[in-house]
Coordinates of C-alpha atoms and ligand atoms in Angstrom, one line a residue:
X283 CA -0.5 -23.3 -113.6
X284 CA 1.4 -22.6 -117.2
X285 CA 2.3 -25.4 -119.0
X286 CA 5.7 -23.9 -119.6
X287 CA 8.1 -21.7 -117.2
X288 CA 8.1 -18.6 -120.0
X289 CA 6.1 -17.9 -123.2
X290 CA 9.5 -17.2 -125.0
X291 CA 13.4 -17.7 -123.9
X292 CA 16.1 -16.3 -125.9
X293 CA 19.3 -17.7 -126.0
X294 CA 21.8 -15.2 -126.6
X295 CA 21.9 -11.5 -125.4
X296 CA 23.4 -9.7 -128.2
X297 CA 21.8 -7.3 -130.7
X298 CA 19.5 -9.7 -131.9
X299 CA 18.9 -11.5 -128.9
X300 CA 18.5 -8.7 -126.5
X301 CA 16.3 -6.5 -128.8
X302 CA 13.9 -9.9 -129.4
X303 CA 13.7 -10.4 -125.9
X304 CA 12.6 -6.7 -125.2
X305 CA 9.6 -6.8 -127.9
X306 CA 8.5 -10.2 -126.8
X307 CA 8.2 -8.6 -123.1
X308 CA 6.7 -5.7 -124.6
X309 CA 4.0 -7.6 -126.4
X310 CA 3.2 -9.5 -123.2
X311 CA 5.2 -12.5 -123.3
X312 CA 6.4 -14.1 -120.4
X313 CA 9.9 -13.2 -121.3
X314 CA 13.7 -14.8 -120.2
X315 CA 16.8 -14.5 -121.8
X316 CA 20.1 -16.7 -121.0
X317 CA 23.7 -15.2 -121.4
X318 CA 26.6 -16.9 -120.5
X319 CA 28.3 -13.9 -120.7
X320 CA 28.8 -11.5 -117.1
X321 CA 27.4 -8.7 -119.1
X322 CA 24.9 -8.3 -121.9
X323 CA 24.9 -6.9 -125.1
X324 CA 26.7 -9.9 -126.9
X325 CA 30.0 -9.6 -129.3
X326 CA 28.4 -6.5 -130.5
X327 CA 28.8 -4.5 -127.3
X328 CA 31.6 -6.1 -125.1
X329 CA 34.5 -7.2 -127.7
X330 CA 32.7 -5.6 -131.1
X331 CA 31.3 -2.8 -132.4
X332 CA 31.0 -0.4 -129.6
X333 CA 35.0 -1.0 -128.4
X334 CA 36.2 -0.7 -131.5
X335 CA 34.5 2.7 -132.3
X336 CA 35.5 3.7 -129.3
X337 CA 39.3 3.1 -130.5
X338 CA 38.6 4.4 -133.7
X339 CA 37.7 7.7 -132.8
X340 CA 40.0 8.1 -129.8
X341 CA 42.7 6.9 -132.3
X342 CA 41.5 9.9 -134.9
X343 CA 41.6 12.8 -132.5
X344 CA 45.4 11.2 -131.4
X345 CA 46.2 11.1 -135.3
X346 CA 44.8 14.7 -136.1
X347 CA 46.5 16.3 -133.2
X348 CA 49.6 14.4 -133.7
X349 CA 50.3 14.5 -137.0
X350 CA 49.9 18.4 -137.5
X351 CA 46.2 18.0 -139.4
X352 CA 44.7 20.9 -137.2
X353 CA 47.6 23.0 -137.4
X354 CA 46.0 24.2 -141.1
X355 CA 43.5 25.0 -139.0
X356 CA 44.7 27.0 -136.6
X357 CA 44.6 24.8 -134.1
X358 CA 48.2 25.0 -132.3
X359 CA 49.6 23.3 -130.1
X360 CA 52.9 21.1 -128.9
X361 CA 53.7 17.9 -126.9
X362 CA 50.9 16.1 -127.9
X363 CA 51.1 12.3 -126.5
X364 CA 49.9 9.1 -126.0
X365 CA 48.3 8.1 -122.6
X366 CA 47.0 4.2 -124.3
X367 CA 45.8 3.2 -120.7
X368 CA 43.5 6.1 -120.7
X369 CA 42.2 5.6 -123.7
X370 CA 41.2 2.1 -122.6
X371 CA 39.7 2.9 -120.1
X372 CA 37.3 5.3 -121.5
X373 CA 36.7 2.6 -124.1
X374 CA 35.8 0.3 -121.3
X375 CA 33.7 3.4 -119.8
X376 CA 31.6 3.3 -122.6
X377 CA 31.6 0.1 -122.6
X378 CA 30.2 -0.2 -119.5
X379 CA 27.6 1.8 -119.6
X380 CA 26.1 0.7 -122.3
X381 CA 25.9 -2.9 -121.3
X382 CA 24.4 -1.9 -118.0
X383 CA 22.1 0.1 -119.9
X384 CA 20.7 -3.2 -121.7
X385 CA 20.9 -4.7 -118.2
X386 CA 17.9 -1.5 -117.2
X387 CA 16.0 -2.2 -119.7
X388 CA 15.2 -5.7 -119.2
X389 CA 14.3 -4.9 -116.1
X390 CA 12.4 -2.1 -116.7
X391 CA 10.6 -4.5 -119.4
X392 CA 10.4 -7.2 -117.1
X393 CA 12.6 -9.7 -119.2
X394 CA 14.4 -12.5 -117.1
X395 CA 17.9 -12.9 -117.4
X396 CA 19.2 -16.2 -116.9
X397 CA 22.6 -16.3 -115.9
X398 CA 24.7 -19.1 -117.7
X399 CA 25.1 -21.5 -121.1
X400 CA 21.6 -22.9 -122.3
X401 CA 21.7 -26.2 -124.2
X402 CA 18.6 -27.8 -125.7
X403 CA 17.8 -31.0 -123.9
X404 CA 13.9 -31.2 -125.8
X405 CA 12.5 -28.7 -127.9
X406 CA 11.1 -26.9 -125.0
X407 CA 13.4 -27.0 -122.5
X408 CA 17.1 -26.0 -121.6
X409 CA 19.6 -27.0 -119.1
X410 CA 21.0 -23.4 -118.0
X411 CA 23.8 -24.1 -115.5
X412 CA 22.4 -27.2 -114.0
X413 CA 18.4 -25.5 -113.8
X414 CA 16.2 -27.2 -116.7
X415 CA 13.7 -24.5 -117.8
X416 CA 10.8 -24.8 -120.6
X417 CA 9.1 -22.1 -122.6
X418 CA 6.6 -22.3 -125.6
X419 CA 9.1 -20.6 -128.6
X420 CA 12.8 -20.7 -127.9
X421 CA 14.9 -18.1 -130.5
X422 CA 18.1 -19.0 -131.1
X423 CA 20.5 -15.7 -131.1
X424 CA 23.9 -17.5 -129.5
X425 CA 25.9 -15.3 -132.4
X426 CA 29.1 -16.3 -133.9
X427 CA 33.1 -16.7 -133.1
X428 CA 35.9 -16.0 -134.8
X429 CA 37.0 -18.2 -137.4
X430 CA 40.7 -19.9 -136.7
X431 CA 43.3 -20.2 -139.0
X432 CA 45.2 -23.6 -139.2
X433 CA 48.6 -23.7 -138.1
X434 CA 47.7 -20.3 -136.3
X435 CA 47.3 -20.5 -132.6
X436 CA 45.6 -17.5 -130.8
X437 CA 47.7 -16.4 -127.8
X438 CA 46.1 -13.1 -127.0
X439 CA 49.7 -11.6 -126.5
X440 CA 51.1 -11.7 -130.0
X441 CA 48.8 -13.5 -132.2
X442 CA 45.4 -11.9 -131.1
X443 CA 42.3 -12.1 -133.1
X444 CA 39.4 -9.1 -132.8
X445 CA 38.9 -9.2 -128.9
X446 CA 43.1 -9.6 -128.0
X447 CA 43.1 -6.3 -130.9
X448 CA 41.2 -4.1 -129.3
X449 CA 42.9 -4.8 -125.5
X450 CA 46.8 -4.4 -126.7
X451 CA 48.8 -3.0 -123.8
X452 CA 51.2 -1.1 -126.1
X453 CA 51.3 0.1 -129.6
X454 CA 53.6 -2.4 -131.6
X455 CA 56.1 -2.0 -133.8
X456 CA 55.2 -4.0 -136.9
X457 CA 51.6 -5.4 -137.0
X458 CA 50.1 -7.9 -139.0
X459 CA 47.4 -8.1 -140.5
X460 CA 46.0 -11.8 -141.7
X461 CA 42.3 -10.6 -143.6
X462 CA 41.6 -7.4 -145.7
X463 CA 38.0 -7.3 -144.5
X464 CA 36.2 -5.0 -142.2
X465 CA 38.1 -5.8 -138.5
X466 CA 41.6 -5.8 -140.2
X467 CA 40.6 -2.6 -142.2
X468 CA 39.3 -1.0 -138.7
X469 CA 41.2 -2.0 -136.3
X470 CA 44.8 -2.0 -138.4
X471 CA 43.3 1.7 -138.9
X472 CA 43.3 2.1 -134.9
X473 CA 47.1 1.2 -134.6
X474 CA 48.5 2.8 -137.7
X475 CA 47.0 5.6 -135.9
X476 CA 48.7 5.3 -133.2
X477 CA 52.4 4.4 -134.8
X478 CA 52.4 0.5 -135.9
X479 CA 53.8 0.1 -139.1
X480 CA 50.9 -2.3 -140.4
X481 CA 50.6 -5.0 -143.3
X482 CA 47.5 -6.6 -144.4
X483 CA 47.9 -10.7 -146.1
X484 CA 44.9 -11.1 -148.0
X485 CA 44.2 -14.4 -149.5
X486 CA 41.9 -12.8 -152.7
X487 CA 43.8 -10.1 -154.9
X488 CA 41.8 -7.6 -153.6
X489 CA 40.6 -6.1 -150.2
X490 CA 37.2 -5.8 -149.1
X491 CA 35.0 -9.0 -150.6
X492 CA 31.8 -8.1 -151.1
X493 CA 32.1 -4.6 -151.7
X494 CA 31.4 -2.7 -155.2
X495 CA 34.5 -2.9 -157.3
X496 CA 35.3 0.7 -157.4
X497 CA 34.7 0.8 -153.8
X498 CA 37.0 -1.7 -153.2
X499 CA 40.0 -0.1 -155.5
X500 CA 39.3 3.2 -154.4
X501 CA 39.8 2.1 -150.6
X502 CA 42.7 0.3 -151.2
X503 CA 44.2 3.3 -153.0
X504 CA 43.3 5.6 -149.6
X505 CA 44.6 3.1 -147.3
X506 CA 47.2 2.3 -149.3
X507 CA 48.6 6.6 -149.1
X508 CA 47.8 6.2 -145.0
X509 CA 50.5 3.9 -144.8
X510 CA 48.7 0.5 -144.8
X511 CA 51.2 -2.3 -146.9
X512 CA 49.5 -4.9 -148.6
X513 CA 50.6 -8.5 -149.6
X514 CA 47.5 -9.7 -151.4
X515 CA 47.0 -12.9 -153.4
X516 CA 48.7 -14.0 -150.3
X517 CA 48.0 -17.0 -148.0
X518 CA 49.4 -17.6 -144.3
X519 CA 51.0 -21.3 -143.6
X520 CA 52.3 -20.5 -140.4
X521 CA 53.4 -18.1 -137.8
X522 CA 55.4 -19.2 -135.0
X523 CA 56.1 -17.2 -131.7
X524 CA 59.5 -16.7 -130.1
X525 CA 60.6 -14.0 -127.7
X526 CA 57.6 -12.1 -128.2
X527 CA 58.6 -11.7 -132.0
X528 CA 56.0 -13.3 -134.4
X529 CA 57.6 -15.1 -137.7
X530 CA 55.1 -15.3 -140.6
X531 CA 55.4 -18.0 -143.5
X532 CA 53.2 -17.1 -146.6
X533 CA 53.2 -18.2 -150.2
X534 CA 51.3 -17.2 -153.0
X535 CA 47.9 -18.2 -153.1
X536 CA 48.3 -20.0 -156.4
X537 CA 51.2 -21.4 -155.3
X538 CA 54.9 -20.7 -155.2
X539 CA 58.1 -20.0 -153.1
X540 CA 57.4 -19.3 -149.7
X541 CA 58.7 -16.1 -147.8
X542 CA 58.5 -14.9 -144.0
X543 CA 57.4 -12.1 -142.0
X544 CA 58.5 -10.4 -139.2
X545 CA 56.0 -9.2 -136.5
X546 CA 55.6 -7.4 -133.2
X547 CA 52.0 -8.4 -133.3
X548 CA 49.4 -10.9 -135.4
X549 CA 45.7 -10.0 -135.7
X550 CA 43.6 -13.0 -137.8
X551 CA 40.6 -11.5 -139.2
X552 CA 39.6 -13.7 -141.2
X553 CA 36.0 -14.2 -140.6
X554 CA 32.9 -15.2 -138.4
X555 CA 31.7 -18.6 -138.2
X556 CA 28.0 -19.3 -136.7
X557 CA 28.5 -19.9 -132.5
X558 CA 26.7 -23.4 -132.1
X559 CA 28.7 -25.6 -130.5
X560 CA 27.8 -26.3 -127.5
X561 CA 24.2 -25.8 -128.0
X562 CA 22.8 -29.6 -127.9
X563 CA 21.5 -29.3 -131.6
X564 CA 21.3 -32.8 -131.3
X565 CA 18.6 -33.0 -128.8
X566 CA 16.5 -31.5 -130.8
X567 CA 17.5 -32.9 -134.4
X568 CA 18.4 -29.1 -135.7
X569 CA 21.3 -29.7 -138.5
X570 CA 23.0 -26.2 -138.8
X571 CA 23.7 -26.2 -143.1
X572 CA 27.6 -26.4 -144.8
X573 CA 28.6 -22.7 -143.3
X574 CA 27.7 -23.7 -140.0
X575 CA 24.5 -21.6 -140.1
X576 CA 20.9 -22.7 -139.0
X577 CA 18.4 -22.0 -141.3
X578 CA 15.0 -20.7 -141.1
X579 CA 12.6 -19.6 -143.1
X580 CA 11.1 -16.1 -143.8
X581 CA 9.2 -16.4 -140.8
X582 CA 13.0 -17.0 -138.8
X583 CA 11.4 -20.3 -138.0
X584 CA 13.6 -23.2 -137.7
X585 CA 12.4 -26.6 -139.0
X586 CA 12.3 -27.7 -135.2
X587 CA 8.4 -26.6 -134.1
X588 CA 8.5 -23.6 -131.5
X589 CA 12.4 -23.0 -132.2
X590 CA 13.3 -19.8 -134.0
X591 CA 17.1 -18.3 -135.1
X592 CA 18.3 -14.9 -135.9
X593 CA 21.5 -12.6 -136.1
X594 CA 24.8 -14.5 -136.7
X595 CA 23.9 -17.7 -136.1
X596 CA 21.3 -18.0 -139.3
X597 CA 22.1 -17.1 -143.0
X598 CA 23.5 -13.5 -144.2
X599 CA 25.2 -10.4 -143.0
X600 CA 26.8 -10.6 -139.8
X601 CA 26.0 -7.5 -138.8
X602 CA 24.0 -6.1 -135.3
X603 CA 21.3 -3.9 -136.8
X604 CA 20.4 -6.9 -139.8
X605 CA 20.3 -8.9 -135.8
X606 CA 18.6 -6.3 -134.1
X607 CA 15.9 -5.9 -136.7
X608 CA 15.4 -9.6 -136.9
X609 CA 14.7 -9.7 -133.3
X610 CA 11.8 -7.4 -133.5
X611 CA 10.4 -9.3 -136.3
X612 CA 10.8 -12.6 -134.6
X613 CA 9.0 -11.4 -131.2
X614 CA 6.1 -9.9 -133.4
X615 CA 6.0 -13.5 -135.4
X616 CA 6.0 -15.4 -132.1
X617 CA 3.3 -13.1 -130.8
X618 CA 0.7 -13.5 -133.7
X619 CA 2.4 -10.2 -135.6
X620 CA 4.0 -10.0 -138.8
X621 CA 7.2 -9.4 -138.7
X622 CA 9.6 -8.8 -141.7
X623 CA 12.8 -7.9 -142.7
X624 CA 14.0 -6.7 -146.3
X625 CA 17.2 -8.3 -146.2
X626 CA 18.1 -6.5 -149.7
X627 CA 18.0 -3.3 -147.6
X628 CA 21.0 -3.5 -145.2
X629 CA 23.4 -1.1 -145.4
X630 CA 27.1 -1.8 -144.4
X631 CA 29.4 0.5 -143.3
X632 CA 33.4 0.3 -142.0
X633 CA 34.4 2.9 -139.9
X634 CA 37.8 3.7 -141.1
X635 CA 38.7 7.0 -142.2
X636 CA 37.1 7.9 -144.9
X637 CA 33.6 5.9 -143.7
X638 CA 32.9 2.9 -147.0
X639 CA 29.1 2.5 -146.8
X640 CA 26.9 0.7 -149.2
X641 CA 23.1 -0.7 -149.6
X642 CA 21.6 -2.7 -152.1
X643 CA 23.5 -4.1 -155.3
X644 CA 26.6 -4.0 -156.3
X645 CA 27.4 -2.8 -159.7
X646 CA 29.4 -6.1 -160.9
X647 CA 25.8 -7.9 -159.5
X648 CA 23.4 -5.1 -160.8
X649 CA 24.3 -5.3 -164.1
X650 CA 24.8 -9.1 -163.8
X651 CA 20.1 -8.5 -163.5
X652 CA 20.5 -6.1 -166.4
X653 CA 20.5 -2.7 -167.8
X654 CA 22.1 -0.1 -165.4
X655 CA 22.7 3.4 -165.1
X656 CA 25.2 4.7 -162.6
X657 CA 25.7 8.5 -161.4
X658 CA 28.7 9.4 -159.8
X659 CA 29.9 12.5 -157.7
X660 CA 33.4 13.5 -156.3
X661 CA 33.0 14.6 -152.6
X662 CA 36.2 17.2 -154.1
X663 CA 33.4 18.8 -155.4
X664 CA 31.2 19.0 -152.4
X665 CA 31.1 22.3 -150.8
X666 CA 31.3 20.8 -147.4
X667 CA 33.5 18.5 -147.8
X668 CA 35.9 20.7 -149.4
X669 CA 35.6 23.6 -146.4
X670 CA 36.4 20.7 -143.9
X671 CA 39.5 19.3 -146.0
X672 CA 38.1 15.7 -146.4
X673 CA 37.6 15.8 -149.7
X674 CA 38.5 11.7 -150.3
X675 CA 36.1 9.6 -151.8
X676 CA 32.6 9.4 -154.1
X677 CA 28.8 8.6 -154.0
X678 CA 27.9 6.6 -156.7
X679 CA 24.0 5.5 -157.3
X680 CA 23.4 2.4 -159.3
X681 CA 19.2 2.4 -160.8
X682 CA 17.5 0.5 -163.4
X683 CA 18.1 1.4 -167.1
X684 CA 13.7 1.2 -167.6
X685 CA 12.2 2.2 -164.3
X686 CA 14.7 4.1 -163.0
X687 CA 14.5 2.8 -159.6
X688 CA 17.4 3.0 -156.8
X689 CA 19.7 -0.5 -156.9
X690 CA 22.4 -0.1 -155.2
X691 CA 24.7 3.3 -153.6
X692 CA 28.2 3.6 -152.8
X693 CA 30.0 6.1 -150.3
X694 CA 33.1 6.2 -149.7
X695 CA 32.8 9.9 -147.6
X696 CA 34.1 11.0 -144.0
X697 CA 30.5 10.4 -142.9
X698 CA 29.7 7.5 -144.8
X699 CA 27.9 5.5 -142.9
X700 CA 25.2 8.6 -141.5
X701 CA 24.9 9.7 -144.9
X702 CA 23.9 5.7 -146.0
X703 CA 20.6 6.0 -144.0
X704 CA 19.0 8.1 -145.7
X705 CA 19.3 6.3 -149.6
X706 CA 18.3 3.3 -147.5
X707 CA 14.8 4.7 -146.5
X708 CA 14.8 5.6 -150.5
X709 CA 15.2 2.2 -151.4
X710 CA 12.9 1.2 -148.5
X711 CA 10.3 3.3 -150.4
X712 CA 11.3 2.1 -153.2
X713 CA 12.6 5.5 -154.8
X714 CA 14.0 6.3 -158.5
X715 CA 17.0 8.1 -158.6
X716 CA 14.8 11.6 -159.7
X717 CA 13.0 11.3 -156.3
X718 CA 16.7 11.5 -154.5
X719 CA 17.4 13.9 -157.1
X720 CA 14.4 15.9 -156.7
X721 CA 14.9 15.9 -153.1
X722 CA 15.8 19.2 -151.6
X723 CA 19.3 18.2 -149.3
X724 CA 20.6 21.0 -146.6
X725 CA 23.1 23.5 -147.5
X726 CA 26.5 23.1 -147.3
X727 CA 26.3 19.2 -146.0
X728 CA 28.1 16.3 -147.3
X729 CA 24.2 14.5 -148.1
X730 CA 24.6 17.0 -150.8
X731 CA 27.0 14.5 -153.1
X732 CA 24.2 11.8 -152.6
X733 CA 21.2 14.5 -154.6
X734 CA 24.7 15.5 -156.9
X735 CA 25.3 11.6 -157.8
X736 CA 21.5 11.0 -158.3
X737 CA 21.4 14.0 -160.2
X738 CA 24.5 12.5 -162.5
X739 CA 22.2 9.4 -163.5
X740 CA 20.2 11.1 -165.8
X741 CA 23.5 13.0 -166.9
X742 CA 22.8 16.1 -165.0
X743 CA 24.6 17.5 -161.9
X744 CA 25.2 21.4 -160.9
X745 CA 28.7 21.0 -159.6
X746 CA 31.2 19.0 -161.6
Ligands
FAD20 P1 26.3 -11.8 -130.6 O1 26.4 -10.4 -130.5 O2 27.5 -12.6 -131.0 O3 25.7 -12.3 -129.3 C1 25.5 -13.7 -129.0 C2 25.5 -13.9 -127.5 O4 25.1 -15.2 -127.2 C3 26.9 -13.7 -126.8 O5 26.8 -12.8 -125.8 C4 27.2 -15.1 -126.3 O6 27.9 -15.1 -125.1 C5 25.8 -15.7 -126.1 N1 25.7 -17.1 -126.2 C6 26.2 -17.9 -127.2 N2 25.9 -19.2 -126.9 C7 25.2 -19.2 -125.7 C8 24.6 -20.2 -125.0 N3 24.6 -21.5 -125.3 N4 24.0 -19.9 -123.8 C9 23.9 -18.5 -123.4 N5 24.5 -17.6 -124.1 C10 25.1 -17.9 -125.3 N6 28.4 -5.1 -136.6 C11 27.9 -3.9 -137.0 O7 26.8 -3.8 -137.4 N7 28.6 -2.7 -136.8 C12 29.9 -2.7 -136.3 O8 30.5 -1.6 -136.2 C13 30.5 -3.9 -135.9 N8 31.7 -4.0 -135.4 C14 32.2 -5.2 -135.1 C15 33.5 -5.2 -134.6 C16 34.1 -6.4 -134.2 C17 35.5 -6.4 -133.6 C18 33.4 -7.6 -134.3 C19 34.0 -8.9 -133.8 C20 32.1 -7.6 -134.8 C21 31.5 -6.4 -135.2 N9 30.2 -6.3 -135.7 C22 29.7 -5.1 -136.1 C23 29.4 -7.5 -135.9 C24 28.4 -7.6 -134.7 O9 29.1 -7.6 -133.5 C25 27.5 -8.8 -134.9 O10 26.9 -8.9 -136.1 C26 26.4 -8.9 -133.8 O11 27.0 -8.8 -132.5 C27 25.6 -10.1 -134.0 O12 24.6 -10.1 -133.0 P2 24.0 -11.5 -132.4 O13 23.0 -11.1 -131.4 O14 23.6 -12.3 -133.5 O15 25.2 -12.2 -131.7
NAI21 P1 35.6 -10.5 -143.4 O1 34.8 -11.6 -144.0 O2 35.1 -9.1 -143.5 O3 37.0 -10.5 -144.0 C1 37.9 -11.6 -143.9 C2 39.0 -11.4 -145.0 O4 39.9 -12.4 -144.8 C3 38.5 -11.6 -146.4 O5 39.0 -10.6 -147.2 C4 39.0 -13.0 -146.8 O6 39.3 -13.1 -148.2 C5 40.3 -13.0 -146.0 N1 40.8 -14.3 -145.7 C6 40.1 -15.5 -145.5 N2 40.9 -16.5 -145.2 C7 42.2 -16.0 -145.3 C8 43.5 -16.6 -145.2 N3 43.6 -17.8 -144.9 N4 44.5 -15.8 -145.4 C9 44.4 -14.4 -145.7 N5 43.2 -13.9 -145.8 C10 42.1 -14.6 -145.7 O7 35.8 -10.9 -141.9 P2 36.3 -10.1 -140.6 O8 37.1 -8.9 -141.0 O9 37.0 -11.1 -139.8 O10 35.0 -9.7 -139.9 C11 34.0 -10.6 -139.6 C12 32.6 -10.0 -139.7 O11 32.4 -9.2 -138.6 C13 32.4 -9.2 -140.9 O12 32.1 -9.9 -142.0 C14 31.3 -8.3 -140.5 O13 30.1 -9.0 -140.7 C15 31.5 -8.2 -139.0 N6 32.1 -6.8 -138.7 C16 31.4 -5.7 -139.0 C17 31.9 -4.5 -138.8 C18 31.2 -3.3 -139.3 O14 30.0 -3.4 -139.6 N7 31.8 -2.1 -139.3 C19 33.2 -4.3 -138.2 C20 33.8 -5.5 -137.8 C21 33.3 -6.7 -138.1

């Protein structure tokens, strides 16, 4: 008989918990995965990225037919309106399928699920709803939660964070936004959209943290002619609930007089923190680190023998395909493979309208290594881009001053995030602006302004 119940559990079945489970299974390993969840597919699926894109682009076609942008086109027509519960539930349609399609494939690939919360009582075993179960390597994927704001409670009704956000039963009046990051730039885009008058409060004087400077300025200008309002330099004390109205108090983050908002509805976005609460670190002596995060090492090995993290819950980008690519390379490392991620290759992308995309460096941090040279193309100059009217935004590609090689690029583009895939293969390759340059791009497509803005490194583009 095995000495333990499974080669491999995985706790958590999001993008990087689902995807590790799969390759462990496909590289022969006895294989379970617990989800406390009723369906899989994690934060990422159920309350993240898949619901909020499907609001996103259900809340595009509602804006372009509404508000006249494909009359230029000739596309006519009159009593456009908004049927919200429909658009719901074709969110939760899609929704749907795809977490049943993760629920397929762990059959098809023979992985177990294990229905309920796992806690560590010993470094090889789990309690998982009353059942103890052992394995041999035990990856922790349990994700991460939102962050709360003191003196902020969450009702789900008027102060929502993300998950409350993307279920609101009718468009308000007035929302607020408390975070200029990615879910209060997305999903304040979904309800401008669809008529809120929406503020952001952002704590830094600028939106977007993280982001290339120009990037950042350049959105805010954009958002800024949608209609988004901006307090910035701005922190939240309070906001109190009364007859469905939400009351606001800020004051400058520096410090000052206070002043008050008025709300139909609240969404804090402020953040992610690491989901590992109820996890029974102790048992096993794991200390998560001052973010909350467990570490690992390159390997994704914890300092606790035979236990392994990835995705949210360990160090850097919360995103789900820097969590699904770590849960490949943790199944191959547990299986005797090598498995590695370049974690200076992950591209980011928000899916407002224009797409912001980036991978690699910054410029602020690029020329913080040393000497740069930056190339820079107007998508108003792209042939595409100008036949389809979307015309806002750049591509901007940050190399090295000596060797020429790829840094960092910058989209801001309608297609953003599609066109980021392919710089990021570049980089992967480890490409000099001349190669991207020297690269012939289709004809008439917005990839174009990416071979324009390498093209403007050395000084040279055709069309600008
Ligand atoms: P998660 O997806 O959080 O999954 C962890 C799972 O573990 C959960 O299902 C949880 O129930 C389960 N779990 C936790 N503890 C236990 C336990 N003790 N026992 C059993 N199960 C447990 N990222 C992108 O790349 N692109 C996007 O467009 C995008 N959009 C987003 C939109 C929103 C609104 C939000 C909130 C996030 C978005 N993200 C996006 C981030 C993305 O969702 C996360 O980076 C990703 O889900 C992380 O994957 P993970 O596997 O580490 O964790
Ligand atoms: P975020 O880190 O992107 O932005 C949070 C913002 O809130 C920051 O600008 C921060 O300065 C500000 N802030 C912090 N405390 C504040 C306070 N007290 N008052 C006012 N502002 C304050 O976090 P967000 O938007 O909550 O998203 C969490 C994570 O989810 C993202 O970092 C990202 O990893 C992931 N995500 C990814 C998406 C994508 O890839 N398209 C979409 C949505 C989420």
């Amino acid at each position: 008989m095995a000495e333990f119940d499974y080669d491999v559990i995985v706790i958590g079945a999001g993008p990087g918990g689902y995807v590790a489970a799969i390759r462990a299974a496909q590289l022969g390993l006895r294989t379970a995965c617990v989800e406390g969840r009723e369906t899989l597919g994690g934060t990422c699926l159920n309350v993240g990225c898949i619901p909020s894109k499907a609001l996103l682009h259900a809340s595009e076609l509602y804006e372009e037919a509404m508000g006249g942008h494909l009359t230029k086109f000739g596309v006519e027509f009159s009593g456009v309106k908004l049927n919200l519960d429909q658009m719901h539930a074709e969110k939760a349609k899609a929704v749907k399928e795809l977490t049943g399609g993760i629920e397929f494939l762990f059959k098809k690939n023979k992985v177990t699920w294990l229905k309920g919360n796992g806690r560590f009582t010993g470094p090889n075993t789990l309690d998982v709803a009353g059942q103890s179960v052992t394995a041999k390597d035990i990856v922790i994927a349990t994700g991460s939660v939102v962050t709360p704001l003191p003196g902020v409670e969450i009702d789900q009704k008027v102060v929502v964070d993300s998950t409350g956000a993307l279920a609101l039963l009718k468009v308000p009046e007035d929302l607020v936004v408390i975070g200029g990051g990615v879910i209060g730039l997305e999903l304040g885009s979904v309800w401008r959209r669809l008529g809120a008058r929406v503020t952001v409060v952002e704590y830094l004087d600028q939106i977007l943290p993280g982001m290339d400077g120009e990037v950042r300025k350049e959105a805010a200008k954009l958002f800024k002619k949608q209609g988004f309002e901006y307090k910035l330099s701005t922190k939240v004390t309070g906001v109190t609930v009364k007859g469905g109205k939400a009351t606001l108090t800020m004051e400058p983050a520096a410090g000052g007089a206070a002043e008050t908002l008025e709300a139909d509805a609240v969404l804090v976005a402020i953040g992610r923190k690491p989901n590992t609460d109820t996890l029974g670190l102790d048992a096993i002596g794991l200390k998560v680190n001052a973010r909350g995060q467990v570490e690992i090492d390159h390997d994704f090995r914890t300092s606790v023998p035979g236990v392994w993290a990835i995705g949210d819950v360990a160090p850097g980008l919360m995103l789900a395909h820097k969590a699904e690519d770590e849960g490949v390379a943790v199944a191959d490392n547990i299986a005797g493979h090598t498995g590695i991620v370049n974690h200076d290759v992950i591209p980011s992308v928000v899916y407002t309208m224009p797409e912001i995309a980036g991978v690699g460096l910054t410029e602020e941090a690029a020329k913080e290594r040393g000497e740069i040279k930056v190339g820079k193309f107007p998508m108003m100059a792209n042939s595409r881009a100008k036949t389809n009217r979307d015309t806002d935004g750049f591509v901007k590609i940050i190399a090295d001053a000596q060797t020429d090689k790829v840094l960092g690029v910058w989209i801001v583009a309608s297609l953003a995030g599609t066109m980021i895939a392919e710089v990021a293969l570049a980089m992967e390759f480890g490409a000099t602006s001349e190669d991207i340059a020297l690269t012939c791009h289709a004809h008439p497509t917005h990839s174009e302004a990416i071979k324009e803005a390498a093209m403007a490194v050395t000084g040279k583009p055709i069309h600008i």
